[in-house]
Every structure is written in C-alpha cells, then in structure tokens.
mmCIF file of C-alpha atoms and ligand atoms in Angstrom:
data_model
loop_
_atom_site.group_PDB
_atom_site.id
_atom_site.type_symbol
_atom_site.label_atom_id
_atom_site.label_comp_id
_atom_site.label_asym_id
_atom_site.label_seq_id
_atom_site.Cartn_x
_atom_site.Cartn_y
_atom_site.Cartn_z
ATOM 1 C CA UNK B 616 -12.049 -51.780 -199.418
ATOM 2 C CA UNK B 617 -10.624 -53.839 -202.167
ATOM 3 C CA UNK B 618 -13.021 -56.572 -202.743
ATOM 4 C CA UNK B 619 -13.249 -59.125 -205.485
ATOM 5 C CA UNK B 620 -9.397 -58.134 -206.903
ATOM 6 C CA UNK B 621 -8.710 -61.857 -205.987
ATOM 7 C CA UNK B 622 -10.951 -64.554 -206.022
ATOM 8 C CA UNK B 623 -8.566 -66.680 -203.975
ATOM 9 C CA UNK B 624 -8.003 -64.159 -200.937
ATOM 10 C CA UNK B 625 -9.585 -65.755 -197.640
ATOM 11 C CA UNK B 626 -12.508 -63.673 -196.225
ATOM 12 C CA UNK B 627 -12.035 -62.167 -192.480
ATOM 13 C CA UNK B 628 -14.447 -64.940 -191.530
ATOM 14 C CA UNK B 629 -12.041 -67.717 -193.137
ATOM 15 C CA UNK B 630 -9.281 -65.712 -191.361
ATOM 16 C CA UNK B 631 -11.081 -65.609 -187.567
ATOM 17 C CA UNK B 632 -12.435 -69.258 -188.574
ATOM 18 C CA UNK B 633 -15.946 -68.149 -188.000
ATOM 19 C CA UNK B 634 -19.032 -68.315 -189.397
ATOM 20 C CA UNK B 635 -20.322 -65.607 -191.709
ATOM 21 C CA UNK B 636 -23.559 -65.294 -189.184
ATOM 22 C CA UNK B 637 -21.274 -65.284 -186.271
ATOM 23 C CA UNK B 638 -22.568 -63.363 -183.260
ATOM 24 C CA UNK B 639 -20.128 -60.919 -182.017
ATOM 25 C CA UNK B 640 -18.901 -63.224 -178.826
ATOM 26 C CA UNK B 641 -18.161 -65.708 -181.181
ATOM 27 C CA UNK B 642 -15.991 -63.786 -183.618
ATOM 28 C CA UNK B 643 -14.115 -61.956 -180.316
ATOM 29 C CA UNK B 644 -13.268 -65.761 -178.860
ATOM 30 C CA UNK B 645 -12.110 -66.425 -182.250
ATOM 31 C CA UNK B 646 -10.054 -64.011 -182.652
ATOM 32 C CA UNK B 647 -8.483 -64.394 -179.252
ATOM 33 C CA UNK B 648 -7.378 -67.943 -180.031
ATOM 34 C CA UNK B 649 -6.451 -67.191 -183.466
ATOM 35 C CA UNK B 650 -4.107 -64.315 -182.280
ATOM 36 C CA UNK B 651 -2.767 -66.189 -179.438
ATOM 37 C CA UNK B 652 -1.495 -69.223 -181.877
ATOM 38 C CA UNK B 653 0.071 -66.193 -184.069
ATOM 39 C CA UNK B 654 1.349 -63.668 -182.127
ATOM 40 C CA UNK B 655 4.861 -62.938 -183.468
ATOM 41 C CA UNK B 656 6.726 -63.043 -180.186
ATOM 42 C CA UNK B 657 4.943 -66.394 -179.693
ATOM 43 C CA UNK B 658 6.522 -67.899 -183.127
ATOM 44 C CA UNK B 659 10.347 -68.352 -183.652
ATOM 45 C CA UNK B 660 10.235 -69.757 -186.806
ATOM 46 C CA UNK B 661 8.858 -68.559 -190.233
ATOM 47 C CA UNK B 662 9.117 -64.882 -188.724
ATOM 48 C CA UNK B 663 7.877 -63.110 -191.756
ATOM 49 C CA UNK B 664 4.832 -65.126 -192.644
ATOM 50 C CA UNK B 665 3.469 -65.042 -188.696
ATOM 51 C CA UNK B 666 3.576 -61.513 -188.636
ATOM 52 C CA UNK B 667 1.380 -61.271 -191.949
ATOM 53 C CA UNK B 668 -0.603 -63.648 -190.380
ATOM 54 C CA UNK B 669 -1.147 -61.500 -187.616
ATOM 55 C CA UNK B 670 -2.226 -58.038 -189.092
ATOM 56 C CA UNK B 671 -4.723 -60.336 -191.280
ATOM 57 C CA UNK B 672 -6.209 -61.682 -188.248
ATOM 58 C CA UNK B 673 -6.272 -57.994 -186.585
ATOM 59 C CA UNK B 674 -7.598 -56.175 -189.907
ATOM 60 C CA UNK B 675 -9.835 -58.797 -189.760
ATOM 61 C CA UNK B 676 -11.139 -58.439 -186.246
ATOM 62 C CA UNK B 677 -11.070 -54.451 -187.164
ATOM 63 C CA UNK B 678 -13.600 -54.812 -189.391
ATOM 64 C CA UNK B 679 -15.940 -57.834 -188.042
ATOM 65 C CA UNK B 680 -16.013 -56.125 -184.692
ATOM 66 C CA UNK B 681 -17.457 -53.035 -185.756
ATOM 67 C CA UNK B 682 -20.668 -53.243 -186.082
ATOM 68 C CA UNK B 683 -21.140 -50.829 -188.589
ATOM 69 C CA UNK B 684 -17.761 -51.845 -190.735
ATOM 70 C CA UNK B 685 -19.347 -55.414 -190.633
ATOM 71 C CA UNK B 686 -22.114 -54.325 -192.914
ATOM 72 C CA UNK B 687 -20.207 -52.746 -195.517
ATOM 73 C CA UNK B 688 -17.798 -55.480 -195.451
ATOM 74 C CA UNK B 689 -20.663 -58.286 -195.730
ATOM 75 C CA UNK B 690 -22.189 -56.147 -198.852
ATOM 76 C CA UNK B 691 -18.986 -56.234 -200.762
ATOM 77 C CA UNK B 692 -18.748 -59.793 -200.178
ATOM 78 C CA UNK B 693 -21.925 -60.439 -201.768
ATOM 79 C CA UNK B 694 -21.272 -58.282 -204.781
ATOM 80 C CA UNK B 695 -17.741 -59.889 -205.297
ATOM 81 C CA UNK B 696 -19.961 -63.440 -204.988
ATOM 82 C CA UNK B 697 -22.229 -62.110 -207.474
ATOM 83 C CA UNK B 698 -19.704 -60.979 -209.667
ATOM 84 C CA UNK B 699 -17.441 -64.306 -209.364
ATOM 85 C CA UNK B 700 -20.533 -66.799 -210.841
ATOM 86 C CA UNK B 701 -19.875 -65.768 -214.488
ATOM 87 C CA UNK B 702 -16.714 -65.078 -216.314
ATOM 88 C CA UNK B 703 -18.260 -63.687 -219.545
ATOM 89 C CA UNK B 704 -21.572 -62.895 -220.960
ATOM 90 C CA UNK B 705 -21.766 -64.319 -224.801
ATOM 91 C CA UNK B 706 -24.928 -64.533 -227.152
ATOM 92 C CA UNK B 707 -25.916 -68.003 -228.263
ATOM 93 C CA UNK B 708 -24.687 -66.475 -231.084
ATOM 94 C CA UNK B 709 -21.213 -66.420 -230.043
ATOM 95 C CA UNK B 710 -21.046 -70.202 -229.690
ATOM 96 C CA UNK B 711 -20.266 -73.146 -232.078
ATOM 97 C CA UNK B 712 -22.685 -75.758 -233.070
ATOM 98 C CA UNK B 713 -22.369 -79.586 -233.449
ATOM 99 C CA UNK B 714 -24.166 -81.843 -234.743
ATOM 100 C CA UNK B 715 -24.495 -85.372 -233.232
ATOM 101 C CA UNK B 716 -26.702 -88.146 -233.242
ATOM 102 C CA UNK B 717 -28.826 -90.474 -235.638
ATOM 103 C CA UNK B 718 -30.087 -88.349 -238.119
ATOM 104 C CA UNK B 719 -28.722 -84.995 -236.771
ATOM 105 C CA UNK B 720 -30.998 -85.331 -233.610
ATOM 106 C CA UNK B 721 -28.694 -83.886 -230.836
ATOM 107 C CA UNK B 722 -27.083 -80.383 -231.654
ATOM 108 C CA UNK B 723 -23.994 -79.652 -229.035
ATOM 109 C CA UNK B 724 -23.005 -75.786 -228.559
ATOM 110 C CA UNK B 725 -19.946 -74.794 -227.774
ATOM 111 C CA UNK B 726 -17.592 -71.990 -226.529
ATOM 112 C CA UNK B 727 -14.320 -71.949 -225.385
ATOM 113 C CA UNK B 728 -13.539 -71.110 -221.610
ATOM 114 C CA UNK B 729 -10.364 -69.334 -220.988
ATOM 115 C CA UNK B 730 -8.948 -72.509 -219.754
ATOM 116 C CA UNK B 731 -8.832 -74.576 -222.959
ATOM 117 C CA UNK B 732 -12.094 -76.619 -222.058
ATOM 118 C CA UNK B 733 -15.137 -75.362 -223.111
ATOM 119 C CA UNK B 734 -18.630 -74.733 -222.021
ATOM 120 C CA UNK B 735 -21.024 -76.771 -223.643
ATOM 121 C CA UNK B 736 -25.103 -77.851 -223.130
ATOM 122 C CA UNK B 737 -26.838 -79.780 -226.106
ATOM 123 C CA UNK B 738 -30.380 -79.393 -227.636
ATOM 124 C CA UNK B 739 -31.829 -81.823 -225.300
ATOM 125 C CA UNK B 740 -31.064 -79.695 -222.437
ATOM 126 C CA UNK B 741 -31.882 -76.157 -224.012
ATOM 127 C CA UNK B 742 -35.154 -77.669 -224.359
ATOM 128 C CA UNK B 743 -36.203 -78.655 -220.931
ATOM 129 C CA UNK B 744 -34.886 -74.989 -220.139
ATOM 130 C CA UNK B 745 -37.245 -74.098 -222.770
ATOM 131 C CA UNK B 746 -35.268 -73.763 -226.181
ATOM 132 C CA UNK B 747 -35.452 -75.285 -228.985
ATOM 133 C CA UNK B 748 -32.824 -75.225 -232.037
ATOM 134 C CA UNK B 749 -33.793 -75.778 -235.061
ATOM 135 C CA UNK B 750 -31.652 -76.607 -237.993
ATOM 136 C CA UNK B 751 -32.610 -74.450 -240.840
ATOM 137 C CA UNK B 752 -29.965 -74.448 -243.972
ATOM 138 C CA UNK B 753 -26.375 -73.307 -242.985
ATOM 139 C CA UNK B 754 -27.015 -72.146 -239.942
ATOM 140 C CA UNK B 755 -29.153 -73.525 -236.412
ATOM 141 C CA UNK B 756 -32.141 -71.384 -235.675
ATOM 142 C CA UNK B 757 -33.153 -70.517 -231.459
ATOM 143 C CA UNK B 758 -36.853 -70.811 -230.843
ATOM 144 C CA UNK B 759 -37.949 -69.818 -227.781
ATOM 145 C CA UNK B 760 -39.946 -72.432 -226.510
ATOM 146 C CA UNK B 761 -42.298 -70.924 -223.416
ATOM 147 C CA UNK B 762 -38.760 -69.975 -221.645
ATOM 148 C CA UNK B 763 -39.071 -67.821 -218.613
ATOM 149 C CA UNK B 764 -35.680 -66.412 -219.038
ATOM 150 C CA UNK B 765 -33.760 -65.196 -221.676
ATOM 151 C CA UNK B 766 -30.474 -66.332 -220.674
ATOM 152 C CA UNK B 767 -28.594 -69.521 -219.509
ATOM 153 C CA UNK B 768 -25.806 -70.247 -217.454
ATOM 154 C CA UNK B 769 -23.285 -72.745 -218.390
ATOM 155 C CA UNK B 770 -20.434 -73.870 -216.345
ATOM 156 C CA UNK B 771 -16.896 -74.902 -217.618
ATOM 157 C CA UNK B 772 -16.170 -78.369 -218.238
ATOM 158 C CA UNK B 773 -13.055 -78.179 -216.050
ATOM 159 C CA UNK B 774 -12.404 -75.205 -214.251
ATOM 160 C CA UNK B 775 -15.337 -73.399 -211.724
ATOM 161 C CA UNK B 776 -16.153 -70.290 -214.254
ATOM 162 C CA UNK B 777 -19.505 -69.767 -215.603
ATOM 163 C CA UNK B 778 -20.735 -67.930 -218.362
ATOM 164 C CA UNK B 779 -24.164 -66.655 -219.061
ATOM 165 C CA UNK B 780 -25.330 -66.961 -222.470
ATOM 166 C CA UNK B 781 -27.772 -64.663 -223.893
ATOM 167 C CA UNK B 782 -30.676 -66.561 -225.653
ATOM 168 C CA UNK B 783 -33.431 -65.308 -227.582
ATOM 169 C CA UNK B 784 -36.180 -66.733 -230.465
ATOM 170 C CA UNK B 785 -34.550 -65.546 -234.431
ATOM 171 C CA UNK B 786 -30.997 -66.222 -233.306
ATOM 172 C CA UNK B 787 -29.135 -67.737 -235.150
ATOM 173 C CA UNK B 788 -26.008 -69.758 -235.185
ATOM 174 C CA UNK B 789 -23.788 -70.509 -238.499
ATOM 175 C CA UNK B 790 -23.118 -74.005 -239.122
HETATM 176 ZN ZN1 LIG A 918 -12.644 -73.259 -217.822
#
C-alpha cells in the first residue's frame, strides 16, 4: 500500500462517502450507490474519468470490506496523518530573531516555510509555553522556563504545514 505519497489523494472512506467508523452495512450500501451512479455502461459522457472512478470506488470497497485489509489500511492512514502535521523539524536555532517593541520587549522568530511565508511565534507566546528568550549581546539566549516539552509546533502563516521546532535552555540564536 502506498500511503502518504500524496497528501491530496481522497481516502477509500472519502471515495465510498462514509465515515471512517463506518460499520460494515454502511460502507456495503455506500458502495452500492456510489457504484451504481458510476458504473461505466451507466455514463456516456466523460468515458475515461468514470471508469477511474469506478476501480477507485471498487479498490476501495476491496479493502474496507475486508475485515482484516481494513486494519492495515486504517494504520497507514494514521501514520500518513502523523507524518503530514509537520513539514520539517528545525532547532530554535535555525530560526531568525526580531526585535520589536518599546524598548526591545517583544522578540519575533522566524523561519521560512517552503511557501514564501514564514512560521513565526514571538517571546510572549514562547513564554506561556514556558520559554523565555533572553537577549544577551549579539545573540538571543532560550531559557527554559518550567516547560514540559522540549519542542514547539508552529504552523505556516499561509499554507497548512507545520514545523516542530526543537527548543532547549543554552540555545542560542545570533542576532
Ligand atoms: Zn507555508
């Protein structure tokens, strides 16, 4: 099975139009209906994309029917999931630093996302996840401020990837 190649590709569920808890007489009535607005002889027009449509929607039933196929499919769709929330893994080290506010108050990190924007969280918020940065010469210092976790994940400011950023006391980040 080739999961998680593309993020885009519908599930079996999104192709049968079913819940992902479905029971099994709900899938099978699904998939009845579904192939009996697709079967090719039923469609003259747009031939070619019906009949794709119709081996997705019997793969799919292949697979979701079987009880034990069901399983393995439903585990690779998790780990996909899992491995679709974050694009990259950086260190707070990785990122860029700007300072804003009165008096150099408010320090802004940043890192560029693969789609031009960037992800980006400020001092404020690294503290109330338990951070604190602390501007020491040419370079901002991480303190580690009775964090539970050593890590942070920051979503893009445009497009729907994530990255996790690394974050530990004695980093540091050049100015
Ligand atoms: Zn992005």
């Amino acid at each position: 099975m080739h999961l998680g190649e593309n993020c885009v590709e519908e599930t079996y569920y999104e192709i049968l139009s079913v819940k992902e808890d479905a029971s099994y007489e709900k899938i099978r009535n699904s998939y009845r209906s579904a192939i009996l607005h697709s079967h090719p002889d039923k469609i003259n027009s747009s031939r070619c994309s019906s009949d794709e449509k119709f081996l997705k929607i019997q793969k799919a039933w292949e697979v979701l029917s079987d009880a034990e196929l069901r399983v393995v499919y439903d585990n690779g769709l998790r780990c996909s999931r899992q491995d679709g929330i974050t694009a990259d893994e950086i260190s707070i080290e990785d990122m860029s630093v700007e300072i804003n506010g009165e008096g150099g108050i408010i320090m802004e990190l940043f890192y560029q996302c693969r789609c031009g924007d960037y992800f980006s969280v400020d001092s404020t918020e690294l503290e109330t996840m338990g951070f604190g940065l602390l501007r020491d010469g040419d370079c901002v210092l991480v303190r580690r401020l009775g964090a539970f976790v050593a890590s942070v994940v920051l979503p893009c400011g445009s497009c729907s990837l994530k990255t996790r950023v690394l974050v530990d006391s004695d980093m540091k980040i050049p100015l």
